[in-house]
Amino acid sequence: MGAHADHDMGHTVAGWTGTAVVTLGFAVAGAAFVAGSGPGLWAGAALVLLGAVAAWVLHLAGRGKATGPRPPGLRHWRTPDPAGRHGHPDCLGCRLAGRRTARAAVPAAVRAAAPAAAPAPVGAAAPAPGTSARV
């Protein structure tokens, strides 16, 4: 049991890498702003974009996670997501990559290891039949 007990904080290789590179980019841009360096500001902005792209690519490679909590066996930050290479249902990053998968399209063995959809919050209205809850 870790410091967060039974709560899935979403620590993944994609998340840590993206956060580290984006933080470095903001630090470079901030130091360049204070120093009055235009090229340094552009370098910081480039690092911020690189961090976002790196996190997205790692997510698509299966080193991220789907929305919602993961099963306890998949919560270690270095554990690959078994459904990651097939696309996550309702995932913007997967849709941007052209992975418009439905849960039924993911192999059964991968689905068994993947987390179930998170329950709706208490008091949330269900969408009308025949409509989509996506925005």
mmCIF file of C-alpha atoms in Angstrom:
data_model
loop_
_atom_site.group_PDB
_atom_site.id
_atom_site.type_symbol
_atom_site.label_atom_id
_atom_site.label_comp_id
_atom_site.label_asym_id
_atom_site.label_seq_id
_atom_site.Cartn_x
_atom_site.Cartn_y
_atom_site.Cartn_z
ATOM 1 C CA MET A 1 0.000 0.000 0.000
ATOM 2 C CA GLY A 2 1.467 3.338 -1.070
ATOM 3 C CA ALA A 3 1.081 6.829 0.226
ATOM 4 C CA HIS A 4 -2.211 7.201 -1.639
ATOM 5 C CA ALA A 5 -3.791 4.022 -0.218
ATOM 6 C CA ASP A 6 -6.165 2.472 -2.748
ATOM 7 C CA HIS A 7 -6.507 5.569 -4.938
ATOM 8 C CA ASP A 8 -5.201 5.573 -8.525
ATOM 9 C CA MET A 9 -3.391 8.869 -9.013
ATOM 10 C CA GLY A 10 -2.628 8.131 -12.681
ATOM 11 C CA HIS A 11 1.155 8.111 -12.459
ATOM 12 C CA THR A 12 2.443 6.817 -15.815
ATOM 13 C CA VAL A 13 5.593 7.057 -17.918
ATOM 14 C CA ALA A 14 3.710 9.324 -20.340
ATOM 15 C CA GLY A 15 2.502 11.563 -17.526
ATOM 16 C CA TRP A 16 5.863 11.877 -15.787
ATOM 17 C CA THR A 17 7.776 12.470 -19.028
ATOM 18 C CA GLY A 18 5.346 15.089 -20.286
ATOM 19 C CA THR A 19 5.280 16.865 -16.938
ATOM 20 C CA ALA A 20 9.086 16.917 -16.624
ATOM 21 C CA VAL A 21 9.683 18.290 -20.130
ATOM 22 C CA VAL A 22 6.896 20.898 -19.869
ATOM 23 C CA THR A 23 8.178 22.017 -16.447
ATOM 24 C CA LEU A 24 11.686 22.374 -17.896
ATOM 25 C CA GLY A 25 10.230 24.396 -20.783
ATOM 26 C CA PHE A 26 8.444 26.782 -18.420
ATOM 27 C CA ALA A 27 11.633 27.165 -16.352
ATOM 28 C CA VAL A 28 13.678 27.965 -19.477
ATOM 29 C CA ALA A 29 11.045 30.427 -20.712
ATOM 30 C CA GLY A 30 10.816 32.065 -17.282
ATOM 31 C CA ALA A 31 14.586 32.466 -16.986
ATOM 32 C CA ALA A 32 14.729 33.800 -20.543
ATOM 33 C CA PHE A 33 11.957 36.297 -19.781
ATOM 34 C CA VAL A 34 13.825 37.592 -16.741
ATOM 35 C CA ALA A 35 17.061 37.782 -18.747
ATOM 36 C CA GLY A 36 15.314 39.450 -21.686
ATOM 37 C CA SER A 37 16.299 36.735 -24.162
ATOM 38 C CA GLY A 38 13.959 36.286 -27.131
ATOM 39 C CA PRO A 39 15.613 33.073 -28.380
ATOM 40 C CA GLY A 40 15.388 31.647 -24.868
ATOM 41 C CA LEU A 41 11.644 32.320 -24.804
ATOM 42 C CA TRP A 42 11.274 30.447 -28.116
ATOM 43 C CA ALA A 43 13.389 27.571 -26.761
ATOM 44 C CA GLY A 44 11.159 27.353 -23.685
ATOM 45 C CA ALA A 45 8.024 27.395 -25.840
ATOM 46 C CA ALA A 46 9.506 24.652 -28.027
ATOM 47 C CA LEU A 47 10.183 22.525 -24.931
ATOM 48 C CA VAL A 48 6.595 22.987 -23.756
ATOM 49 C CA LEU A 49 5.300 21.773 -27.133
ATOM 50 C CA LEU A 50 7.820 18.914 -27.145
ATOM 51 C CA GLY A 51 6.599 17.794 -23.714
ATOM 52 C CA ALA A 52 2.977 17.742 -24.867
ATOM 53 C CA VAL A 53 3.842 15.772 -28.002
ATOM 54 C CA ALA A 54 6.063 13.360 -26.039
ATOM 55 C CA ALA A 55 3.271 12.621 -23.550
ATOM 56 C CA TRP A 56 0.805 12.044 -26.411
ATOM 57 C CA VAL A 57 3.162 9.719 -28.308
ATOM 58 C CA LEU A 58 3.928 7.737 -25.152
ATOM 59 C CA HIS A 59 0.195 7.490 -24.411
ATOM 60 C CA LEU A 60 -0.410 6.099 -27.897
ATOM 61 C CA ALA A 61 2.462 3.639 -27.405
ATOM 62 C CA GLY A 62 0.703 2.180 -24.366
ATOM 63 C CA ARG A 63 2.702 3.960 -21.664
ATOM 64 C CA GLY A 64 -0.224 6.114 -20.488
ATOM 65 C CA LYS A 65 -3.642 5.159 -19.156
ATOM 66 C CA ALA A 66 -7.299 5.459 -19.981
ATOM 67 C CA THR A 67 -9.572 7.858 -18.141
ATOM 68 C CA GLY A 68 -10.667 6.565 -14.753
ATOM 69 C CA PRO A 69 -9.064 4.329 -12.151
ATOM 70 C CA ARG A 70 -6.994 1.301 -13.129
ATOM 71 C CA PRO A 71 -7.192 -2.147 -11.550
ATOM 72 C CA PRO A 72 -4.780 -2.499 -8.598
ATOM 73 C CA GLY A 73 -2.439 -4.766 -10.596
ATOM 74 C CA LEU A 74 -1.895 -2.072 -13.237
ATOM 75 C CA ARG A 75 -1.305 0.926 -10.941
ATOM 76 C CA HIS A 76 2.500 0.918 -10.837
ATOM 77 C CA TRP A 77 3.708 3.868 -12.925
ATOM 78 C CA ARG A 78 5.919 1.725 -15.186
ATOM 79 C CA THR A 79 3.226 -0.861 -15.989
ATOM 80 C CA PRO A 80 2.152 -0.560 -19.636
ATOM 81 C CA ASP A 81 -1.530 -0.122 -20.404
ATOM 82 C CA PRO A 82 -2.710 -3.333 -22.133
ATOM 83 C CA ALA A 83 -5.423 -1.453 -24.058
ATOM 84 C CA GLY A 84 -3.220 1.496 -25.020
ATOM 85 C CA ARG A 85 -2.174 0.366 -28.482
ATOM 86 C CA HIS A 86 -5.772 -0.337 -29.469
ATOM 87 C CA GLY A 87 -7.126 3.036 -28.360
ATOM 88 C CA HIS A 88 -9.232 4.003 -25.387
ATOM 89 C CA PRO A 89 -12.961 4.595 -25.731
ATOM 90 C CA ASP A 90 -13.836 8.279 -25.192
ATOM 91 C CA CYS A 91 -10.144 9.333 -25.219
ATOM 92 C CA LEU A 92 -9.412 12.621 -26.991
ATOM 93 C CA GLY A 93 -5.764 11.700 -27.576
ATOM 94 C CA CYS A 94 -6.720 8.410 -29.214
ATOM 95 C CA ARG A 95 -9.380 10.116 -31.349
ATOM 96 C CA LEU A 96 -6.847 12.732 -32.507
ATOM 97 C CA ALA A 97 -4.593 9.867 -33.613
ATOM 98 C CA GLY A 98 -7.426 8.321 -35.614
ATOM 99 C CA ARG A 99 -8.103 5.518 -33.154
ATOM 100 C CA ARG A 100 -11.876 5.729 -33.024
ATOM 101 C CA THR A 101 -12.337 2.412 -31.287
ATOM 102 C CA ALA A 102 -15.367 1.087 -29.554
ATOM 103 C CA ARG A 103 -14.944 -1.071 -26.478
ATOM 104 C CA ALA A 104 -16.128 -4.084 -28.496
ATOM 105 C CA ALA A 105 -13.241 -3.628 -30.982
ATOM 106 C CA VAL A 106 -10.623 -4.142 -28.263
ATOM 107 C CA PRO A 107 -9.591 -7.819 -27.881
ATOM 108 C CA ALA A 108 -11.275 -9.615 -24.972
ATOM 109 C CA ALA A 109 -7.969 -10.402 -23.219
ATOM 110 C CA VAL A 110 -7.046 -6.715 -23.236
ATOM 111 C CA ARG A 111 -10.519 -5.693 -22.062
ATOM 112 C CA ALA A 112 -10.267 -8.080 -19.101
ATOM 113 C CA ALA A 113 -7.124 -6.284 -17.892
ATOM 114 C CA ALA A 114 -8.398 -2.775 -18.717
ATOM 115 C CA PRO A 115 -10.378 -0.748 -16.184
ATOM 116 C CA ALA A 116 -14.140 -0.522 -16.424
ATOM 117 C CA ALA A 117 -15.769 2.816 -17.131
ATOM 118 C CA ALA A 118 -16.104 5.053 -14.109
ATOM 119 C CA PRO A 119 -19.617 5.261 -12.674
ATOM 120 C CA ALA A 120 -21.584 8.455 -13.203
ATOM 121 C CA PRO A 121 -21.557 10.916 -10.307
ATOM 122 C CA VAL A 122 -24.491 10.760 -7.923
ATOM 123 C CA GLY A 123 -27.282 13.011 -9.155
ATOM 124 C CA ALA A 124 -26.007 13.080 -12.758
ATOM 125 C CA ALA A 125 -28.744 12.758 -15.337
ATOM 126 C CA ALA A 126 -28.414 9.919 -17.826
ATOM 127 C CA PRO A 127 -28.484 10.883 -21.512
ATOM 128 C CA ALA A 128 -31.721 10.288 -23.362
ATOM 129 C CA PRO A 129 -31.910 7.053 -25.355
ATOM 130 C CA GLY A 130 -30.389 7.429 -28.814
ATOM 131 C CA THR A 131 -28.214 10.401 -27.820
ATOM 132 C CA SER A 132 -24.529 10.567 -27.014
ATOM 133 C CA ALA A 133 -23.084 11.837 -23.746
ATOM 134 C CA ARG A 134 -19.958 13.081 -25.597
ATOM 135 C CA VAL A 135 -19.460 16.763 -26.107
#
